[in-house]
XYZ file of C-alpha atoms in Angstrom:
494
model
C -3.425 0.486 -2.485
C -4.843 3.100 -4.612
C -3.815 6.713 -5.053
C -6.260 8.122 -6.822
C -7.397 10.478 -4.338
C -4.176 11.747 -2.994
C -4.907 15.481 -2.072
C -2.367 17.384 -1.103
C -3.867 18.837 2.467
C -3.744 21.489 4.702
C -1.395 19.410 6.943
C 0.887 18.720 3.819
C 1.146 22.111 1.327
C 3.991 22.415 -0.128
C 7.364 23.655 0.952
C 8.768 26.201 -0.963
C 12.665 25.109 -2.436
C 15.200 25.613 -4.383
C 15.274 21.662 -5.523
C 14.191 22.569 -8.827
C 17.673 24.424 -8.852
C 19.244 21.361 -7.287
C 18.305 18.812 -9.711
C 20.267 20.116 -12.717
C 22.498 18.370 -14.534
C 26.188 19.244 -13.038
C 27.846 17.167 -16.297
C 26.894 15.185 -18.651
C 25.860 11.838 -16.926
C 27.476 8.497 -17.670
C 26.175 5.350 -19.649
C 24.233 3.527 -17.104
C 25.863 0.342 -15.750
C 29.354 2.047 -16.738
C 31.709 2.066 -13.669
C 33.341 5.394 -12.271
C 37.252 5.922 -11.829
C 38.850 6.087 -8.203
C 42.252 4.990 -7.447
C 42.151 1.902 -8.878
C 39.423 2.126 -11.711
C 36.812 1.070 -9.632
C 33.782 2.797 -9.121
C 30.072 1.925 -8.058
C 29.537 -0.534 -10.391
C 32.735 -2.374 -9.410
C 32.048 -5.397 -11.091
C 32.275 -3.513 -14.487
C 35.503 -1.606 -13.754
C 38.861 -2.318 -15.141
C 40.215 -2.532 -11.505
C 37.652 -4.838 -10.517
C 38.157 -7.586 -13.523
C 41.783 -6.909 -12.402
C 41.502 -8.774 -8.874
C 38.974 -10.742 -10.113
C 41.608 -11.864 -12.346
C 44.073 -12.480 -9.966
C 41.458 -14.021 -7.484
C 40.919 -16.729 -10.429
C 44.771 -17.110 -10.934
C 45.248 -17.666 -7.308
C 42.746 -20.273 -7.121
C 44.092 -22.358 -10.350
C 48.007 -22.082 -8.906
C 46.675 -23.881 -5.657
C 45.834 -26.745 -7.654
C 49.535 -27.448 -8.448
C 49.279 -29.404 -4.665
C 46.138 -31.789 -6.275
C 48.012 -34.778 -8.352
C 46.872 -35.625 -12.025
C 43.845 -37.244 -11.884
C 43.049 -35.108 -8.957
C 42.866 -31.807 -11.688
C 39.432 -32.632 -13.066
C 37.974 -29.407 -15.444
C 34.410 -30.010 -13.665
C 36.698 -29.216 -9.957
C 38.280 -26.118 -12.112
C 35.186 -24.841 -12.550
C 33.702 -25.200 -9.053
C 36.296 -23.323 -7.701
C 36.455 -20.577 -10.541
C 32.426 -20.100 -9.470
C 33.107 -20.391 -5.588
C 35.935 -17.555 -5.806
C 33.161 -15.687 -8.598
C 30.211 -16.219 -5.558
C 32.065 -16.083 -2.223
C 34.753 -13.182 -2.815
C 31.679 -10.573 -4.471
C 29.213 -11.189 -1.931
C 32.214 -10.309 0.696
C 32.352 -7.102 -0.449
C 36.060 -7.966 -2.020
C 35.661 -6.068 -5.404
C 34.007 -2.935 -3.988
C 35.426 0.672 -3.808
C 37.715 1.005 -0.941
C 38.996 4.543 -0.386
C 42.423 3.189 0.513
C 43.010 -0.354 -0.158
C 45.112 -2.705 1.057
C 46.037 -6.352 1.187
C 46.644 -6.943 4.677
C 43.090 -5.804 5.845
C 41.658 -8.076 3.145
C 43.640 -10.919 3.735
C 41.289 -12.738 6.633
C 38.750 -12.031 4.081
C 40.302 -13.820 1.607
C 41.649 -16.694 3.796
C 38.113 -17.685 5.042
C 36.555 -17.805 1.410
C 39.599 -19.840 -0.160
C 38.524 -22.204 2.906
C 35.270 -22.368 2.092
C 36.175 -22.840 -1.839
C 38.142 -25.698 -0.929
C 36.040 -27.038 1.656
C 33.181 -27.383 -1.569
C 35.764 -28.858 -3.880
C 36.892 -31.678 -1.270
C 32.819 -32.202 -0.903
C 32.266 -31.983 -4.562
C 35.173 -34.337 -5.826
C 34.003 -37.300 -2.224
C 30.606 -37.313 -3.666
C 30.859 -38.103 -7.186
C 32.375 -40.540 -8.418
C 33.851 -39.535 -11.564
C 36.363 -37.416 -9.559
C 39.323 -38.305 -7.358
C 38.986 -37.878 -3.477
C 40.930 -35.115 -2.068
C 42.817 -35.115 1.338
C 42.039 -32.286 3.987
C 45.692 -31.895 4.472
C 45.940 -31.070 0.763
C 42.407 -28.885 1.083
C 44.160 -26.998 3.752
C 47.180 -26.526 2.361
C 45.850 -25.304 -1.240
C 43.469 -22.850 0.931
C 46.316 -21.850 2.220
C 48.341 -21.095 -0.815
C 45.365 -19.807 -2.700
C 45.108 -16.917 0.290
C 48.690 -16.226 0.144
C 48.982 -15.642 -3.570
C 45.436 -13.377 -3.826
C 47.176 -11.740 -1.185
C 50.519 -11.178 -2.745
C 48.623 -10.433 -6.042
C 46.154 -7.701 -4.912
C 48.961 -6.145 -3.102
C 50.956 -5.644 -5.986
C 47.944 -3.996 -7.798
C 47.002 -1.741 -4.368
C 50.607 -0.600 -4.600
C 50.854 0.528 -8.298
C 47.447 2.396 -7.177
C 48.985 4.142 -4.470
C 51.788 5.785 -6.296
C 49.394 6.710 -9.252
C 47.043 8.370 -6.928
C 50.687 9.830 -5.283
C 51.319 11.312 -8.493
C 47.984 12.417 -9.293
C 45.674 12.776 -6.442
C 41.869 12.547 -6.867
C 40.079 15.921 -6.940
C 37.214 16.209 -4.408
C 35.165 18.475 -2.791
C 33.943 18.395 1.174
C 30.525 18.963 1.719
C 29.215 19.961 5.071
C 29.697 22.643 7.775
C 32.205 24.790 7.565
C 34.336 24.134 10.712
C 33.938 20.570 10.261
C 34.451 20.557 6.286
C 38.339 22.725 6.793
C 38.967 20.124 9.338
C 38.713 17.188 7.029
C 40.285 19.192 4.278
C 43.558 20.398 6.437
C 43.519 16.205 7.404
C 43.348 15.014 3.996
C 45.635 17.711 2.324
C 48.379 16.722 5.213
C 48.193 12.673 3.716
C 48.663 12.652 0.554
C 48.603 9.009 0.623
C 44.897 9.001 0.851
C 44.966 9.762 -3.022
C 42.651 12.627 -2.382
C 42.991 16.607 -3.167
C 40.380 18.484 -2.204
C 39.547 21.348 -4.091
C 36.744 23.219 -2.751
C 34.404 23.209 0.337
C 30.496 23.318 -0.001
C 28.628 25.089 2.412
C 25.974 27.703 3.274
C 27.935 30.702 3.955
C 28.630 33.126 1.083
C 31.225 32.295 -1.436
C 34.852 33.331 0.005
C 38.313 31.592 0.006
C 39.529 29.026 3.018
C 43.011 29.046 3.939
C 44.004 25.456 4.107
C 47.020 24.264 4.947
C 48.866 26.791 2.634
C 46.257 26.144 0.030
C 43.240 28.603 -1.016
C 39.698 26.434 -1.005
C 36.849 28.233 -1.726
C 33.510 28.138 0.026
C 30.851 27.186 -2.214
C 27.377 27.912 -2.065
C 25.677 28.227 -5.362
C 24.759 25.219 -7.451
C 26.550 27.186 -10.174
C 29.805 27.565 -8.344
C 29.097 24.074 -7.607
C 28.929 22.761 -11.355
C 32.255 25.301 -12.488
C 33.864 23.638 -9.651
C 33.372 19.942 -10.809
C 34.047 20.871 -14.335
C 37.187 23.148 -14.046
C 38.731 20.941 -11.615
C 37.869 17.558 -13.178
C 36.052 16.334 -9.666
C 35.444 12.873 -9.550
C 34.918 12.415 -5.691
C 32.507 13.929 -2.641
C 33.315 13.878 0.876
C 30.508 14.492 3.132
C 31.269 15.001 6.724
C 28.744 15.099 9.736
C 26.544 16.168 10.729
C 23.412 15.186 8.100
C 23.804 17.961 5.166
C 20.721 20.534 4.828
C 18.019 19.764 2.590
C 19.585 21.959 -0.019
C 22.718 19.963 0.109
C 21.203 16.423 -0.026
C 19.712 17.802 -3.619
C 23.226 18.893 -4.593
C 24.216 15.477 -3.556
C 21.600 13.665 -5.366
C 22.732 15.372 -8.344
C 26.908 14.844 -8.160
C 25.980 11.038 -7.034
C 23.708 10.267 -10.477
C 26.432 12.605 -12.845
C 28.979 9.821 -12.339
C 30.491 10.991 -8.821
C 31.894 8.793 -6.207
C 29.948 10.002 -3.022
C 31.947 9.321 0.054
C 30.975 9.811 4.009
C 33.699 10.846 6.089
C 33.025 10.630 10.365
C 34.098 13.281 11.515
C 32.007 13.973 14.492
C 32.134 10.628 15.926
C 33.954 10.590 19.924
C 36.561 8.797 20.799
C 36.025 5.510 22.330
C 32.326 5.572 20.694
C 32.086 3.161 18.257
C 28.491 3.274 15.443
C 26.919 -0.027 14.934
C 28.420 -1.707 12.448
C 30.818 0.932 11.192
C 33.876 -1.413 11.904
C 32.302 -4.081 9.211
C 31.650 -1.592 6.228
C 33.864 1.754 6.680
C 37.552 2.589 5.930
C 40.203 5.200 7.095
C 41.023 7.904 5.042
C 43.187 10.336 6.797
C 42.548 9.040 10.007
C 38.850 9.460 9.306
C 36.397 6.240 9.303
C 34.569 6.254 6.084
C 32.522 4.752 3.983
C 30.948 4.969 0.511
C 27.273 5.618 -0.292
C 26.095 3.642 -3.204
C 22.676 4.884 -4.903
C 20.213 1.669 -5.095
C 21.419 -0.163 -7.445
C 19.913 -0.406 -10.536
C 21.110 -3.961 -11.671
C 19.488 -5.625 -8.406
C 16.217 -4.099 -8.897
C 16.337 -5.173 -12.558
C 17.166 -9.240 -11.863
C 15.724 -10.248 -8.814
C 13.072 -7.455 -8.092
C 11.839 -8.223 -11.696
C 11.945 -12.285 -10.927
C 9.839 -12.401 -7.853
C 7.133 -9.615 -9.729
C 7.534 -11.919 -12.815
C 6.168 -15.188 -10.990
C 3.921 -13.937 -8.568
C 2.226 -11.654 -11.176
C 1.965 -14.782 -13.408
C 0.659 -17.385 -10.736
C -1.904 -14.804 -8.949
C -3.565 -13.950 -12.843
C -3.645 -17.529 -13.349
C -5.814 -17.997 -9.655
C -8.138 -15.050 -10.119
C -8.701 -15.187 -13.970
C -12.238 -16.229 -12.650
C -12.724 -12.981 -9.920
C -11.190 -11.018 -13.101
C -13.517 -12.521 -15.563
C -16.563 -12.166 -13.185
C -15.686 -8.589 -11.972
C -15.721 -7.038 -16.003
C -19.197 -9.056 -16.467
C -20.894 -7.615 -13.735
C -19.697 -4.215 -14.619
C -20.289 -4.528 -18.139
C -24.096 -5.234 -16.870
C -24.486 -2.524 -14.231
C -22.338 0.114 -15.828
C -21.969 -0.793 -19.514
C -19.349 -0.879 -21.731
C -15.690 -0.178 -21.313
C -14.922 -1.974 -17.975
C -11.414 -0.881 -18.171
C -10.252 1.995 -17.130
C -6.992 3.307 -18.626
C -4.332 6.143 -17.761
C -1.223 7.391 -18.293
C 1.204 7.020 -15.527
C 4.500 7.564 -14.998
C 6.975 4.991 -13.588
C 10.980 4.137 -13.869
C 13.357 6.675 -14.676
C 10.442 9.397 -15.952
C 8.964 6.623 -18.319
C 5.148 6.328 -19.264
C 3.246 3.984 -19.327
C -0.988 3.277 -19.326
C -2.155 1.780 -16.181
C -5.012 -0.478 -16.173
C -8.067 -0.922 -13.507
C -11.096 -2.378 -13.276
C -13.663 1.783 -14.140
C -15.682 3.034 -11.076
C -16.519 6.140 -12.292
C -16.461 8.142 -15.802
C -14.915 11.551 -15.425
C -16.420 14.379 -17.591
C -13.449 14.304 -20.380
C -10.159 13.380 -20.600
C -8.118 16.521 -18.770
C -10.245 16.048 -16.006
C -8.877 13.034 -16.367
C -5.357 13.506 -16.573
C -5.543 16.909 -14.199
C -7.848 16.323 -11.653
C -7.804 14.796 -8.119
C -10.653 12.588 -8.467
C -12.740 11.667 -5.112
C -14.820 8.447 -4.523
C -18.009 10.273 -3.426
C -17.607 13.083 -6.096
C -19.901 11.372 -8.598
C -22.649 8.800 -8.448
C -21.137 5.168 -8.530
C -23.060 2.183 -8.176
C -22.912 -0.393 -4.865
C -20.526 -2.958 -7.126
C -18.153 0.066 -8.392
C -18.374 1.295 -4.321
C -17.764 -2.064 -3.091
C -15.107 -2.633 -5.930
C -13.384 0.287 -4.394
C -13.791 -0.430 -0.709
C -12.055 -4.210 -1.065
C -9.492 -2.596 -3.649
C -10.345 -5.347 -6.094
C -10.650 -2.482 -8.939
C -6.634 -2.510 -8.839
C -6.296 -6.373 -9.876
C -6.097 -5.589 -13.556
C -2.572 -4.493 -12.618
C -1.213 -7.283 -12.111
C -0.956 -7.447 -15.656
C 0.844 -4.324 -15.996
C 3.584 -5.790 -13.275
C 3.792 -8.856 -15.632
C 4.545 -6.881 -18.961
C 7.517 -4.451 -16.822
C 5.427 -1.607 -16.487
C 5.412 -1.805 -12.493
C 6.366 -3.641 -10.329
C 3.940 -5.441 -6.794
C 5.739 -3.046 -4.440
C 7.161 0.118 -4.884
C 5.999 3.801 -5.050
C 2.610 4.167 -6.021
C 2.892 5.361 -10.142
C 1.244 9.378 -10.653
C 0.256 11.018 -13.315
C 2.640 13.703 -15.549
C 0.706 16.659 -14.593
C 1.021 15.732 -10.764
C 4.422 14.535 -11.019
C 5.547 17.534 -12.797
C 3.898 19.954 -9.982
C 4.991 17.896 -7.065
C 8.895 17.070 -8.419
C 8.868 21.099 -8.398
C 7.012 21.339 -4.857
C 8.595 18.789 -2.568
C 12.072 17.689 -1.728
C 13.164 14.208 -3.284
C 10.039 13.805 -5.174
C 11.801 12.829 -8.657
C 14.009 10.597 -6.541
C 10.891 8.195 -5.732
C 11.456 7.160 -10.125
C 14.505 5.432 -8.663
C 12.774 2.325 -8.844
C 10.177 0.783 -10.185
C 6.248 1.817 -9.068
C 4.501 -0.388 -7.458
C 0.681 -1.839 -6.335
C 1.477 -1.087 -3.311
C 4.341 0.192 -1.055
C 6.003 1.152 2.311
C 3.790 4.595 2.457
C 0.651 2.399 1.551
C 0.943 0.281 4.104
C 1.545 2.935 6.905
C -1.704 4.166 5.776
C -0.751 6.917 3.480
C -3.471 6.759 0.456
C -6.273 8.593 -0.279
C -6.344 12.246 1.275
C -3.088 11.906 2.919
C 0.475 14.000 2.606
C 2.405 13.976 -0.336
C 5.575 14.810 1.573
C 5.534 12.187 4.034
C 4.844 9.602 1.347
C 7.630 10.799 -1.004
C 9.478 10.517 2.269
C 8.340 6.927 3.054
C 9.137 6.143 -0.733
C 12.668 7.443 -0.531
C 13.672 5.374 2.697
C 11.716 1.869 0.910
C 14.197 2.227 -1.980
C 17.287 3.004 0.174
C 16.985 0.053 2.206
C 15.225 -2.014 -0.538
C 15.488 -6.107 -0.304
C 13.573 -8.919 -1.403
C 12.578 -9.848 2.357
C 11.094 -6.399 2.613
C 8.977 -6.538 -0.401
C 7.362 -10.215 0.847
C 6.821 -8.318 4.148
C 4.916 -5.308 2.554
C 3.280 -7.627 0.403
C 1.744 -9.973 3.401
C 1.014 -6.767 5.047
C -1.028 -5.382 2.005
C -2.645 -9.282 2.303
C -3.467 -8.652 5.943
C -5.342 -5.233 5.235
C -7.349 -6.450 2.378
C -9.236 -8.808 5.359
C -10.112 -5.270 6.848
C -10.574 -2.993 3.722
C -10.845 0.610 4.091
C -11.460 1.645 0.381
C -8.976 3.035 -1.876
C-alpha cells in the first residue's frame, strides 16, 4: 500500500508535453458547488441551478394538486410530506433534474408517470399501515398518479418551451472539438437547427490556425491554447462539443481545463453507423441536431464529500478501536529496538493541491530533512532492523493512517498521497497527473492493487488513478478494500 519507493524507471521516463501549457486557467473558475448556465439555467450541479429548483418546484406542485382526489381526513400533513420526499428521492435519482441538451416533456413523461406511481404506491402503503391516517383506495392511488404525471408534464413543458425560444433568440456559444472533417460536419448540422440552442463559434483542432467556411459562416480552426482562451472569452463560450473519435492527448488537457473553468462539456456521436446502436447510449444520451449526445460530468465533488467521507469515517473509527492494541504494541517494540520517535511524519499532498502531514509507524531515519522531502527512499538503502523489515513486508507501518483518514486528511481508497517536490516534477512530466487531486488520497487504491507500488511506473499509475475516480462508487471502494485485505495474507513489502 505504500509508495515510498516509487521510482520512476526505465520502462516509465517521462513523456515530454505540452500539459503544463494545457492546464492554465482559460477564465476565472467558478465558486465550487455553483451551477453553470445552459438553456434552462441548469448546469452540472443541477440541483443548485435556478432551472433545476424550477421543476423541482413544479414536480412538488404537481404532487400536492393530485391530492385534491384524497377526501378531508384523507389530506394528513405526515402523507404531504411522504410524497414531497418520494417526488425529492425518486425524480433526482432518475436523472429528471439533469442537463439535457434539448429538453422536452414528452420524452420525460414515462419517466415521470412511473415515479408518481411509485409515490403513490408508498403513500397508499404508508396511510394502510398506520393507524393515525385514513386508508386510501387504489382507484384513487391510480387516478392521483395519474393526474400528478399529467400536470408535471404540462408544467415542465411550459418551462422547456420558454427555454426554447430564449435559446432561439440567443443561442449558446460553443466550440467543436475534434478532427477537422468530423468537427465542420457537426458544426454545418448544428448551425442548420437553430433549435438546438447552440452556435458554434470556433473549431479546435491540430491543423494550423485558418478560417472554416461553414454554412455561410467563417469558424476558425484553433490550435493554440491561447487562441483557445481569446476564443472562450471574446465569444462568451459556455459550451464544448466533442465529437469522435477520442481527442489527442493535447486536447483531453484543453478539455480538462474548459470542463473545471465552469464549461458545460458535451459529447456529440458522430461516428457512430447506422443501425449500430452503443451499449447503453439509448438510456443516458440526447439528440442535438440529429446527433446522439450526452454530457460528461467531472466526478462529482459533493458525492465524494458525503458518502465517500461516511464509509472512511466509520471504518477508520471501528478498525482504530480493534487494533489500538497491534498500534500500542507496534510503537513499544520500536521505541525498544530503535528508540525514540516511533512516528514518522511527512508532508503530503492530497485534495485539490492541499497539504497535509502523513503519519506511519518510522523504519528508517533519513540523513536530514530534504533527503527527506526530495529523495526516493529504498527499503534496502540503509540498515533497518528485522521488526522495521518485517513492519514493512506485512505493511503494518501504514496503520497509523488510519488516523489521518479519520481527521479528513485521506481517505481508505484513493490515489496514493506524494510529496510537493514529486508532485510538482511529475504534474509537469506526465499527462493527467494533477488530475489524480480530484479526489481524495487514499491507503490504498485501484493502481495498488494491480500491483503498482514500489519501483513501478508513474504513468500507468496516474493512469489507473484517473480511471478509479471516473468510475468511482462506494461498491468499488469495498471491493479494493477486500482486495487490499486479501493481499495482506500474502505480503510482498511496501
Amino acid at each position: 500500500m505504500s509508495a515510498e519507493r516509487t521510482v520512476a524507471t526505465a520502462a516509465a521516463q517521462p513523456r515530454a508535453t505540452d500539459h503544463a501549457r494545457a492546464t492554465a486557467s482559460v477564465i476565472p473558475p467558478r465558486r465550487a458547488g455553483r451551477g453553470r448556465r445552459t438553456s434552462l439555467g441548469r448546469g452540472t450541479s443541477a440541483r443548485r441551478s435556478p432551472a433545476a429548483f424550477a421543476l423541482f418546484a413544479v414536480d412538488c406542485g404537481a404532487a400536492l394538486l393530485g391530492t385534491v382526489l384524497l377526501t378531508g381526513p384523507q389530506r394528513h400533513p405526515l402523507l404531504m410530506v411522504l410524497l414531497l420526499a418520494c417526488v425529492s428521492v425518486l425524480n433526482t435519482r432518475a436523472g429528471l433534474y439533469r442537463p439535457i441538451a434539448v429538453p422536452r416533456a414528452l420524452d420525460e413523461l414515462p419517466s415521470l408517470a412511473w415515479q408518481a406511481v411509485l409515490g403513490w404506491c408508498a403513500a397508499g402503503l404508508v396511510a394502510a399501515s398506520l393507524p393515525a391516517l385514513t386508508p386510501i383506495s387504489l382507484t384513487t392511488v391510480c387516478a392521483a398518479a395519474a393526474l400528478q404525471s399529467g400536470l408535471g408534464g404540462a408544467g415542465r413543458g411550459a418551462l422547456y418551451w420558454w427555454a426554447r425560444r430564449a435559446t432561439l433568440r440567443q443561442p449558446r456559444p460553443a466550440l467543436v472539438v475534434g478532427p477537422g472533417a468530423v468537427a465542420r460536419r457537426v458544426a454545418e448540422a448544428v448551425l442548420r437547427h437553430p433549435q438546438a440552442g447552440v452556435r458554434p463559434v470556433g473549431i479546435v483542432g491540430d491543423a494550423p490556425a485558418e478560417r472554416t467556411e461553414t454554412e455561410g459562416a467563417e469558424l476558425p480552426v484553433l490550435s493554440t491554447l491561447e487562441e483557445l482562451r481569446r476564443a472562450v472569452i471574446q465569444n462568451s463560450v459556455r459550451t464544448v462539443l466533442v465529437v469522435g473519435p477520442v481527442p489527442g492527448p493535447e486536447q483531453i488537457g484543453w478539455l480538462r481545463t474548459l470542463s473545471g473553468s465552469g464549461l458545460d462539456v458535451w459529447a456529440v456521436d458522430a461516428t457512430q453507423p447506422p443501425g449500430y446502436d452503443a451499449p447503453g447510449r439509448r438510456a443516458r444520451s440526447w439528440l442535438l441536431a440529429g446527433f446522439p449526445c450526452r454530457q460528461l460530468l467531472p466526478a462529482g465533488r459533493r458525492h465524494f464529500s458525503v458518502s465517500k467521507r461516511a464509509l472512511d469515517l466509520v471504518a477508520s473509527g471501528i478498525l482504530l478501536l480493534l487494533i489500538s492494541p497491534v498500534l500500542l504494541a507496534c510503537a513499544a517494540v520500536l521505541r525498544a529496538t530503535d528508540g525514540p520517535g516511533v512516528i514518522f511524519r511527512q508532508e503530503r499532498i492530497g485534495r485539490d493541491g492541499q497539504p497535509f502531514t502523513l503519519l506511519k509507524f518510522r523504519t528508517h531515519r533519513p540523513a536530514d530533512p530534504h533527503e527527506s522531502a526530495t529523495r526516493w527512499t529504498v527499503a534496502g538503502e540503509q540498515h533497518m532492523s528485522r521488526f522495521c523489515q518485517f513492519l514493512r513486508r506485512t505493511s503494518l507501518d501504514e496503520l497509523p493512517q488510519l488516523w489521518n483518514v479519520f481527521r479528513g486528511d485521506m481517505s481508505l481508497v484513493g490515489p496514493r498521497p506524494e510529496r510537493p517536490y514529486f508532485v510538482a516534477q511529475f504534474s509537469q512530466q506526465y499527462d493527467g497527473y494533477g488530475e489524480r487531486h480530484r479526489m481524495p488520497t487514499g491507503i490504498t487504491g485501484l493502481a495498488q492493487i494491480q500491483g503498482l507500488r514500489g519501483d513501478t511506473s508513474i504513468e500507468d499509475r496516474c493512469r489507473f488513478d484517473n480511471a478509479y475516480i471516473d468510475s468511482w462508487s462506494i461498491w468499488q471502494d469495498l471491493c479494493i478494500l477486500l482486495r487490499t485485505a486479501a493481499s495482506l495474507v500474502r505480503p510482498t513489502g511496501s
